Coordinates of C-alpha atoms and ligand atoms in Angstrom, one line a residue:
M28 CA 43.8 70.2 -27.0
N29 CA 46.5 71.6 -29.4
T30 CA 44.4 73.4 -32.0
N31 CA 47.2 73.4 -34.6
Y32 CA 46.1 69.9 -35.5
E33 CA 42.9 68.7 -37.2
L34 CA 41.2 65.4 -36.9
I35 CA 40.7 63.1 -39.9
A36 CA 38.3 60.3 -39.0
G37 CA 36.0 57.9 -40.7
L38 CA 33.6 55.3 -39.4
E39 CA 32.8 51.7 -40.4
I40 CA 29.3 50.8 -39.2
H41 CA 28.2 47.1 -39.0
A42 CA 24.5 46.8 -38.9
Q43 CA 22.8 43.4 -38.4
L44 CA 19.9 43.1 -40.9
S45 CA 16.5 42.4 -39.4
T46 CA 15.8 39.3 -41.5
S47 CA 14.0 36.3 -40.3
T48 CA 16.8 33.9 -41.1
K49 CA 20.6 34.1 -41.3
A50 CA 22.3 35.2 -44.5
F51 CA 23.3 31.8 -46.0
C52 CA 21.2 29.2 -44.2
R53 CA 17.7 28.8 -42.7
C54 CA 18.7 29.2 -39.1
P55 CA 16.6 31.9 -37.3
N56 CA 18.2 35.3 -37.0
R57 CA 17.3 36.0 -33.4
Y58 CA 19.1 37.6 -30.4
G59 CA 19.1 36.1 -26.9
A60 CA 18.5 32.4 -27.5
E61 CA 20.3 29.7 -25.5
P62 CA 24.0 29.6 -26.7
N63 CA 24.6 27.3 -29.7
T64 CA 21.0 26.5 -30.3
L65 CA 20.6 28.5 -33.6
V66 CA 23.2 26.7 -35.7
C67 CA 23.4 24.2 -38.6
P68 CA 26.2 22.7 -40.7
V69 CA 26.2 25.7 -43.0
C70 CA 26.8 28.4 -40.5
L71 CA 29.1 26.2 -38.5
G72 CA 31.1 25.6 -41.7
A73 CA 30.9 21.8 -41.8
P74 CA 32.8 20.4 -44.8
G75 CA 30.6 20.2 -47.9
A76 CA 27.8 22.4 -46.5
L77 CA 26.8 24.9 -49.1
P78 CA 25.6 28.5 -48.5
V79 CA 22.5 29.9 -50.3
L80 CA 22.0 33.7 -50.1
S81 CA 18.7 34.8 -48.6
K82 CA 16.6 37.1 -50.8
E83 CA 15.6 39.1 -47.8
V84 CA 19.2 40.1 -47.3
V85 CA 19.3 41.6 -50.8
K86 CA 16.1 43.4 -50.4
Q87 CA 17.2 45.0 -47.1
A88 CA 20.6 45.9 -48.5
T89 CA 18.9 47.5 -51.5
K90 CA 16.7 49.6 -49.2
L91 CA 19.7 50.9 -47.3
A92 CA 21.6 51.7 -50.5
L93 CA 18.7 53.6 -51.9
A94 CA 18.2 55.5 -48.6
I95 CA 21.8 56.8 -48.6
G96 CA 21.7 57.5 -52.4
A97 CA 24.4 54.9 -53.2
E98 CA 24.9 53.3 -56.6
I99 CA 23.8 49.7 -56.5
H100 CA 25.9 47.4 -58.6
L101 CA 23.8 45.0 -60.7
H102 CA 26.6 42.4 -60.3
S103 CA 28.5 42.1 -57.1
R104 CA 30.5 39.2 -55.7
F105 CA 31.2 37.5 -52.4
D106 CA 34.7 36.8 -51.2
R107 CA 36.2 34.9 -48.4
K108 CA 38.1 36.9 -45.8
N109 CA 40.4 34.4 -44.2
Y110 CA 41.5 34.8 -40.6
F111 CA 41.8 32.6 -37.5
Y112 CA 39.7 33.3 -34.5
P113 CA 37.9 31.0 -32.1
D114 CA 34.5 32.6 -32.9
L115 CA 34.9 31.9 -36.6
P116 CA 34.5 28.1 -37.1
K117 CA 34.9 28.2 -40.9
G118 CA 38.2 30.0 -40.7
Y119 CA 36.9 32.7 -43.1
Q120 CA 34.1 35.2 -43.2
I121 CA 31.9 35.6 -46.3
S122 CA 32.2 39.2 -47.2
Q123 CA 32.5 41.4 -50.3
F124 CA 35.8 42.9 -51.3
N125 CA 36.6 43.9 -54.9
H126 CA 33.0 44.0 -56.1
P127 CA 30.8 45.5 -53.3
F128 CA 27.0 45.7 -53.4
A129 CA 26.9 49.5 -53.5
T130 CA 29.3 52.4 -53.7
G131 CA 29.0 56.2 -53.0
G132 CA 26.1 58.0 -51.4
E133 CA 26.0 60.3 -48.4
L134 CA 24.3 61.1 -45.2
H135 CA 23.6 64.5 -43.8
I136 CA 24.5 65.2 -40.2
A137 CA 23.4 68.1 -38.0
V138 CA 25.9 69.5 -35.5
G139 CA 24.8 72.7 -33.8
T140 CA 23.0 74.8 -36.4
S141 CA 24.9 73.5 -39.4
V142 CA 23.9 70.5 -41.6
R143 CA 26.5 68.9 -43.8
P144 CA 26.9 65.8 -45.9
I145 CA 29.2 62.9 -45.0
R146 CA 30.4 61.0 -48.0
I147 CA 29.9 57.2 -48.0
T148 CA 32.5 55.0 -49.7
R149 CA 30.8 51.7 -49.9
A150 CA 28.2 49.4 -48.4
H151 CA 28.7 45.7 -48.7
I152 CA 27.0 42.5 -47.4
E153 CA 28.8 40.1 -45.1
E154 CA 28.1 37.6 -42.4
D155 CA 28.7 38.0 -38.7
A156 CA 31.0 35.9 -36.6
G157 CA 30.2 34.1 -33.4
K158 CA 30.7 35.6 -30.0
S159 CA 33.4 34.8 -27.4
M160 CA 32.5 35.3 -23.8
H161 CA 35.2 35.7 -21.2
L162 CA 34.1 34.2 -17.9
A163 CA 35.1 35.2 -14.4
D164 CA 37.2 32.1 -13.9
G165 CA 39.5 33.2 -16.7
S166 CA 38.1 30.7 -19.3
T167 CA 36.5 31.7 -22.6
V168 CA 33.4 30.1 -24.1
V169 CA 32.0 30.6 -27.6
D170 CA 28.4 31.1 -28.7
M171 CA 27.9 30.4 -32.4
N172 CA 24.3 31.7 -32.6
R173 CA 25.6 34.9 -34.2
C174 CA 27.6 33.1 -36.9
G175 CA 26.1 33.8 -40.3
V176 CA 23.8 36.7 -39.2
P177 CA 23.6 39.1 -42.1
L178 CA 25.5 42.4 -41.8
I179 CA 25.7 45.4 -43.9
E180 CA 29.0 47.2 -43.5
I181 CA 28.8 50.9 -44.3
V182 CA 32.1 52.6 -44.7
S183 CA 32.3 56.4 -44.6
E184 CA 35.0 58.6 -46.1
P185 CA 37.4 60.2 -43.6
D186 CA 35.1 63.3 -43.4
F187 CA 34.9 63.9 -39.7
R188 CA 36.8 66.8 -38.3
E189 CA 35.3 66.8 -34.8
P190 CA 34.5 63.8 -32.6
E191 CA 31.0 65.1 -32.2
E192 CA 30.5 64.8 -36.0
A193 CA 31.2 61.1 -35.8
G194 CA 28.6 60.8 -33.0
A195 CA 26.1 62.8 -35.1
Y196 CA 26.7 60.5 -38.1
L197 CA 26.2 57.4 -36.0
T198 CA 23.0 58.9 -34.6
S199 CA 21.7 59.7 -38.1
M200 CA 22.6 56.3 -39.5
R201 CA 21.0 54.5 -36.7
E202 CA 17.8 56.6 -37.1
L203 CA 17.8 55.9 -40.8
L204 CA 18.3 52.1 -40.4
R205 CA 15.5 51.9 -38.0
F206 CA 13.3 54.2 -40.1
I207 CA 13.5 51.9 -43.1
G208 CA 13.2 48.8 -40.9
V209 CA 16.4 47.1 -41.9
C210 CA 18.1 47.1 -38.4
D211 CA 16.8 47.6 -34.9
G212 CA 19.9 49.8 -34.1
N213 CA 20.3 48.2 -30.6
M214 CA 23.9 49.0 -29.7
E215 CA 23.7 47.2 -26.3
E216 CA 22.8 43.9 -28.0
G217 CA 25.4 44.5 -30.7
S218 CA 23.0 44.7 -33.6
L219 CA 24.8 48.0 -34.5
R220 CA 28.5 48.2 -34.0
C221 CA 31.1 50.8 -34.9
D222 CA 34.8 51.0 -35.7
A223 CA 36.7 54.3 -36.2
N224 CA 39.8 55.2 -38.2
V225 CA 41.6 58.1 -36.8
S226 CA 44.6 60.2 -37.8
V227 CA 45.5 63.8 -37.2
R228 CA 47.6 66.3 -39.2
L229 CA 48.7 69.9 -38.9
R230 CA 46.1 72.3 -40.3
G231 CA 47.0 73.2 -43.8
E232 CA 48.7 69.9 -44.5
S233 CA 47.3 68.0 -47.5
E234 CA 48.8 64.6 -47.0
L235 CA 47.2 62.1 -44.7
R236 CA 49.3 60.8 -41.9
E237 CA 49.3 57.2 -40.5
R238 CA 45.9 56.2 -39.0
T239 CA 44.9 53.8 -36.3
E240 CA 41.7 51.8 -36.0
M241 CA 39.6 51.5 -32.9
K242 CA 37.3 48.6 -32.3
N243 CA 34.5 48.1 -29.8
L244 CA 32.8 51.4 -29.8
N245 CA 29.5 50.4 -28.5
S246 CA 27.6 53.6 -27.9
I247 CA 27.4 57.0 -29.5
R248 CA 29.1 58.5 -26.4
S249 CA 32.0 56.0 -26.6
V250 CA 32.6 56.8 -30.3
E251 CA 33.1 60.4 -29.4
R252 CA 35.2 59.8 -26.3
A253 CA 37.4 57.2 -28.0
I254 CA 38.1 59.5 -31.0
R255 CA 38.9 62.4 -28.7
A256 CA 41.3 60.2 -26.6
E257 CA 43.0 58.9 -29.7
M258 CA 43.3 62.3 -31.2
Q259 CA 44.9 63.6 -28.1
R260 CA 47.3 60.6 -27.9
Q261 CA 48.5 61.1 -31.5
I262 CA 48.9 64.9 -31.1
Q263 CA 51.0 64.3 -28.0
A264 CA 53.1 61.7 -29.8
Y265 CA 53.9 64.1 -32.7
E266 CA 54.5 67.0 -30.3
S267 CA 57.1 65.0 -28.4
G268 CA 58.8 64.0 -31.6
G269 CA 57.3 60.5 -31.9
E270 CA 55.6 58.7 -34.7
I271 CA 52.2 56.9 -35.0
S272 CA 52.3 53.3 -36.2
R273 CA 49.4 51.6 -37.9
Q274 CA 47.6 49.5 -35.3
T275 CA 44.3 48.4 -34.0
L276 CA 43.3 49.7 -30.6
Q277 CA 40.7 48.4 -28.1
W278 CA 38.6 51.0 -26.4
D279 CA 37.7 50.4 -22.7
D280 CA 34.6 52.4 -21.9
Q281 CA 35.0 52.0 -18.1
S282 CA 38.6 53.3 -17.8
G283 CA 38.4 55.5 -20.9
K284 CA 41.7 53.9 -22.1
L285 CA 42.9 52.6 -25.4
T286 CA 45.1 49.5 -25.5
P287 CA 46.8 48.1 -28.6
M288 CA 45.2 44.8 -29.8
R289 CA 47.5 44.0 -32.7
A290 CA 49.5 45.6 -35.5
K291 CA 46.9 46.5 -38.2
E292 CA 46.6 43.9 -40.9
G293 CA 46.7 45.0 -44.5
S294 CA 44.1 43.5 -46.8
N295 CA 46.8 41.1 -48.0
D296 CA 46.8 39.4 -44.6
Y297 CA 43.3 38.2 -45.2
R298 CA 44.0 36.4 -48.5
Y299 CA 40.7 37.5 -49.9
F300 CA 39.6 35.3 -52.8
P301 CA 36.2 34.8 -54.5
E302 CA 33.8 32.6 -52.6
P303 CA 33.6 29.5 -54.8
D304 CA 30.3 28.3 -53.3
L305 CA 28.3 31.3 -54.2
P306 CA 27.5 32.7 -57.7
W307 CA 27.7 36.4 -58.5
L308 CA 24.9 38.4 -56.8
E309 CA 22.7 39.6 -59.7
I310 CA 20.1 42.2 -59.1
T311 CA 17.9 43.9 -61.8
E312 CA 16.7 47.5 -62.2
A313 CA 13.2 46.1 -61.7
D314 CA 14.2 44.6 -58.3
I315 CA 15.6 48.0 -57.3
D316 CA 12.5 49.9 -58.5
C317 CA 10.4 47.5 -56.5
E318 CA 12.3 48.4 -53.2
R319 CA 12.3 52.1 -54.1
E320 CA 8.5 52.1 -54.2
L321 CA 8.4 50.5 -50.8
L322 CA 10.7 53.0 -49.3
P323 CA 9.0 55.4 -46.9
T324 CA 9.6 59.2 -47.0
L325 CA 12.9 59.5 -45.2
P326 CA 13.5 61.6 -42.0
A327 CA 15.4 64.4 -43.8
A328 CA 12.5 65.0 -46.3
R329 CA 9.9 64.8 -43.5
R330 CA 11.9 67.3 -41.4
K331 CA 12.0 69.7 -44.3
R332 CA 8.2 69.5 -44.8
Y333 CA 7.5 69.9 -41.0
R334 CA 9.8 72.9 -40.9
E335 CA 8.9 74.7 -44.1
E336 CA 5.3 73.7 -44.8
Y337 CA 4.0 73.2 -41.3
G338 CA 6.1 75.8 -39.6
L339 CA 6.8 73.6 -36.6
H340 CA 9.6 74.6 -34.2
E341 CA 12.9 72.6 -34.2
E342 CA 12.2 70.5 -31.1
A343 CA 8.9 69.2 -32.6
V344 CA 10.5 68.7 -36.1
Y345 CA 13.2 66.4 -34.5
L346 CA 10.9 64.5 -32.2
L347 CA 8.2 63.9 -34.9
A348 CA 10.5 62.9 -37.7
S349 CA 13.1 60.7 -36.0
D350 CA 10.9 57.6 -35.5
R351 CA 8.9 56.1 -38.2
A352 CA 6.0 55.1 -36.0
I353 CA 5.6 58.5 -34.4
S354 CA 6.0 60.3 -37.7
D355 CA 3.4 58.1 -39.4
Y356 CA 1.0 58.6 -36.5
F357 CA 1.5 62.4 -36.6
E358 CA 0.8 62.4 -40.3
T359 CA -2.3 60.3 -39.9
L360 CA -3.6 63.0 -37.5
L361 CA -3.2 65.6 -40.3
V362 CA -5.2 63.6 -42.9
D363 CA -8.6 65.0 -41.8
G364 CA -7.3 68.6 -42.1
R365 CA -6.2 69.1 -38.5
A366 CA -3.7 71.9 -37.9
P367 CA -0.1 70.6 -37.8
A368 CA 0.9 72.8 -34.8
I369 CA -2.1 71.6 -32.8
A370 CA -1.6 67.9 -33.7
A371 CA 2.2 68.3 -33.0
A372 CA 1.5 69.8 -29.5
W373 CA -0.7 66.8 -28.6
V374 CA 1.9 64.2 -29.8
Q375 CA 4.8 66.0 -28.4
G376 CA 3.2 66.9 -25.1
D377 CA 0.4 64.7 -23.8
V378 CA 1.3 61.5 -25.7
Q379 CA 5.0 61.8 -24.9
R380 CA 4.2 62.3 -21.2
I381 CA 2.1 59.2 -21.1
L382 CA 4.9 57.2 -22.8
N383 CA 7.4 58.5 -20.3
E384 CA 5.2 57.7 -17.3
N385 CA 4.7 54.1 -18.4
A386 CA 8.2 53.7 -19.9
W387 CA 6.6 52.7 -23.1
D388 CA 8.0 52.6 -26.6
F389 CA 5.7 54.5 -29.0
T390 CA 4.6 51.2 -30.6
E391 CA 3.0 50.3 -27.2
F392 CA 0.8 53.4 -27.1
P393 CA -2.7 52.1 -27.1
V394 CA -4.7 55.0 -28.6
S395 CA -5.0 55.1 -32.4
A396 CA -4.5 58.3 -34.3
A397 CA -8.3 58.2 -35.2
R398 CA -9.2 58.2 -31.5
L399 CA -6.8 60.9 -30.5
G400 CA -8.0 62.8 -33.6
G401 CA -11.5 62.7 -32.0
V402 CA -10.3 64.2 -28.8
I403 CA -8.4 67.0 -30.6
D404 CA -11.6 67.8 -32.7
A405 CA -13.8 67.9 -29.6
V406 CA -11.4 70.4 -28.0
E407 CA -10.9 72.5 -31.1
Q408 CA -14.7 72.7 -31.6
G409 CA -15.1 73.9 -28.1
R410 CA -17.2 70.9 -27.1
I411 CA -14.9 70.0 -24.2
S412 CA -12.1 72.0 -22.5
R413 CA -8.4 71.3 -23.1
N414 CA -8.2 69.8 -19.6
A415 CA -11.2 67.6 -20.2
G416 CA -9.5 66.5 -23.5
R417 CA -6.3 65.6 -21.7
D418 CA -8.3 63.6 -19.1
L419 CA -10.2 61.9 -21.9
L420 CA -7.0 60.8 -23.6
R421 CA -5.7 59.3 -20.3
R422 CA -8.9 57.4 -19.8
M423 CA -8.5 56.0 -23.3
M424 CA -5.6 53.9 -22.0
T425 CA -8.2 51.5 -20.6
D426 CA -11.3 52.5 -22.4
T427 CA -11.7 51.5 -26.1
R428 CA -14.6 53.9 -27.0
S429 CA -14.2 56.8 -29.3
A430 CA -14.0 60.4 -28.0
D431 CA -17.6 61.1 -29.2
E432 CA -19.0 58.1 -27.5
M433 CA -17.3 58.9 -24.2
I434 CA -18.3 62.6 -24.3
S435 CA -21.9 61.9 -25.0
A436 CA -22.3 58.9 -22.7
E437 CA -20.9 60.9 -19.8
G438 CA -22.4 64.3 -20.5
M439 CA -19.0 65.9 -20.8
E440 CA -20.1 68.5 -23.3
Q441 CA -18.7 71.9 -22.3
L442 CA -21.3 74.4 -21.1
S443 CA -21.1 77.4 -23.3
D444 CA -24.8 78.4 -23.5
A445 CA -24.8 82.1 -22.5
T446 CA -28.2 82.1 -20.8
A447 CA -27.4 79.1 -18.6
L448 CA -24.0 80.5 -17.7
R449 CA -25.4 84.0 -16.9
G450 CA -27.9 82.3 -14.5
I451 CA -25.1 80.5 -12.7
V452 CA -23.0 83.6 -12.5
R453 CA -25.9 85.7 -11.1
E454 CA -26.7 83.1 -8.5
L455 CA -23.0 83.0 -7.4
L456 CA -22.8 86.8 -7.0
E457 CA -25.9 86.6 -4.7
R458 CA -24.4 83.8 -2.7
F459 CA -21.1 85.6 -2.1
P460 CA -21.9 89.2 -1.3
S461 CA -18.8 89.9 0.7
E462 CA -16.5 88.6 -2.1
L463 CA -18.5 90.8 -4.5
A464 CA -18.0 93.8 -2.2
K465 CA -14.2 93.2 -2.2
Y466 CA -14.1 93.1 -5.9
R467 CA -16.0 96.5 -6.0
E468 CA -13.4 97.9 -3.6
G469 CA -10.8 97.1 -6.3
K470 CA -9.6 93.6 -5.4
T471 CA -9.5 92.2 -8.9
K472 CA -8.1 88.9 -7.8
M473 CA -11.7 88.1 -6.8
I474 CA -12.2 87.3 -10.5
G475 CA -10.2 84.1 -9.9
F476 CA -12.4 83.2 -6.9
F477 CA -15.6 83.5 -9.0
M478 CA -14.1 81.6 -11.9
G479 CA -13.3 78.8 -9.5
Q480 CA -16.8 78.9 -8.2
I481 CA -18.2 78.7 -11.8
M482 CA -16.0 75.7 -12.5
Q483 CA -17.1 74.0 -9.3
A484 CA -20.8 74.7 -9.9
T485 CA -20.5 73.2 -13.4
K486 CA -18.1 70.3 -12.5
G487 CA -15.5 71.9 -14.8
Q488 CA -17.7 71.9 -17.9
A489 CA -18.2 75.6 -18.2
D490 CA -16.4 77.0 -21.3
P491 CA -13.7 79.2 -19.6
N492 CA -13.7 81.9 -22.3
S493 CA -17.5 82.5 -22.4
S494 CA -17.7 82.2 -18.5
R495 CA -15.1 84.9 -18.0
E496 CA -16.8 87.2 -20.5
I497 CA -20.2 86.8 -18.8
L498 CA -18.6 87.1 -15.3
M499 CA -16.9 90.4 -16.2
N500 CA -20.1 91.7 -17.6
E501 CA -22.1 90.8 -14.6
L502 CA -19.4 92.1 -12.1
D503 CA -19.2 95.5 -13.8
H504 CA -22.8 96.0 -14.6
S505 CA -25.0 94.4 -11.9
N506 CA -25.9 96.2 -8.8
Ligands
ZN603 ZN1 22.7 27.9 -39.9

């Protein structure tokens, strides 16, 4: 790519809020139901039907605004955004235009080793439209179940200078939305969608050139690919003496091609005007404080603590802080004073392996932090070996007893009694005279043979460290 040019890109993220009902009616907010079964006169826009804003929507929007450090406006207003489209039965979408719910804020992204903030312009509340489905026979059908599903639209400043930065931002935003429980972030089901604004300019230029908008970016990878493709197209146009006109492009993930959808509308084309059926959205400082108290410690703050206070390495820091359930589980393990590095190794290693083998989400993991804590303690106190602990954890998938109960009921205690171990070692040396002779001739690998025999004789319960010490002592000092 021509490196004389730099990218100027911004993202608009639409996140469906995880509320129980739609934004302005009592229809359930649920994905995957039979088409056109979750509808009512309000969300279908029947004449005279009046919208009523759900309180849950305001709570979730507040949480998001707090999490990105945006300023929440105590008075915001809904507007009608008018346009004609088959999946929009009302002929307008309820959105916020001149008086959005929140403005400002930022989100930090990590690309390579550098972390930098991306500025956020605004976050406003709006409703989703229905969904057109194009059938194989060429006809198009419409499902209105999605009409009126609450969305928060988060608009970034044009702060991205590399396609990867846009991908990193989307990754961070999805993680944050999930972490605070306001959106499930499922891009395949469309609960998180993304549009990008792209322009390029020669390095050193201060004016912005014309930008295009890309719709339909339904994965993190397609955001990066589409921005890269559009960046290339614009550079080629300028280099061959052409111009870029403002337009909306459709990204096709299969072919990797961009096709023009329509000349980009200006906001005038939407004839925005205040929604006459809804009052101003009023929120108080007390309402905001209430949500602030409910907000969990966010991923960025957790990562800082894991890195700086616990001294965990980066891989563990990212794994343990990117998902609320995993992070809370890990922190519960630390409550009884367990060492962070040891608890992290169990969650990152053994627990993760079990999840992968079963294709489980973390929330499906059946062993509570208290029970895994019992396993960790038994290993750390030397009562069972690390291998026995690993085995115990696996058996807990189907056994509901605590680690202590399982260890004592099955006599799993590790054998570390020196007298007992010495007896076993002496017996083995007598039983295998030729192996002993080989060791005496200098074949040190016979140590491994005898360790194996000790483990076999004790059914794996011998403490490996004390066994080895006693074995070496007996090998070198007995006759
Ligand atoms: Zn409805």
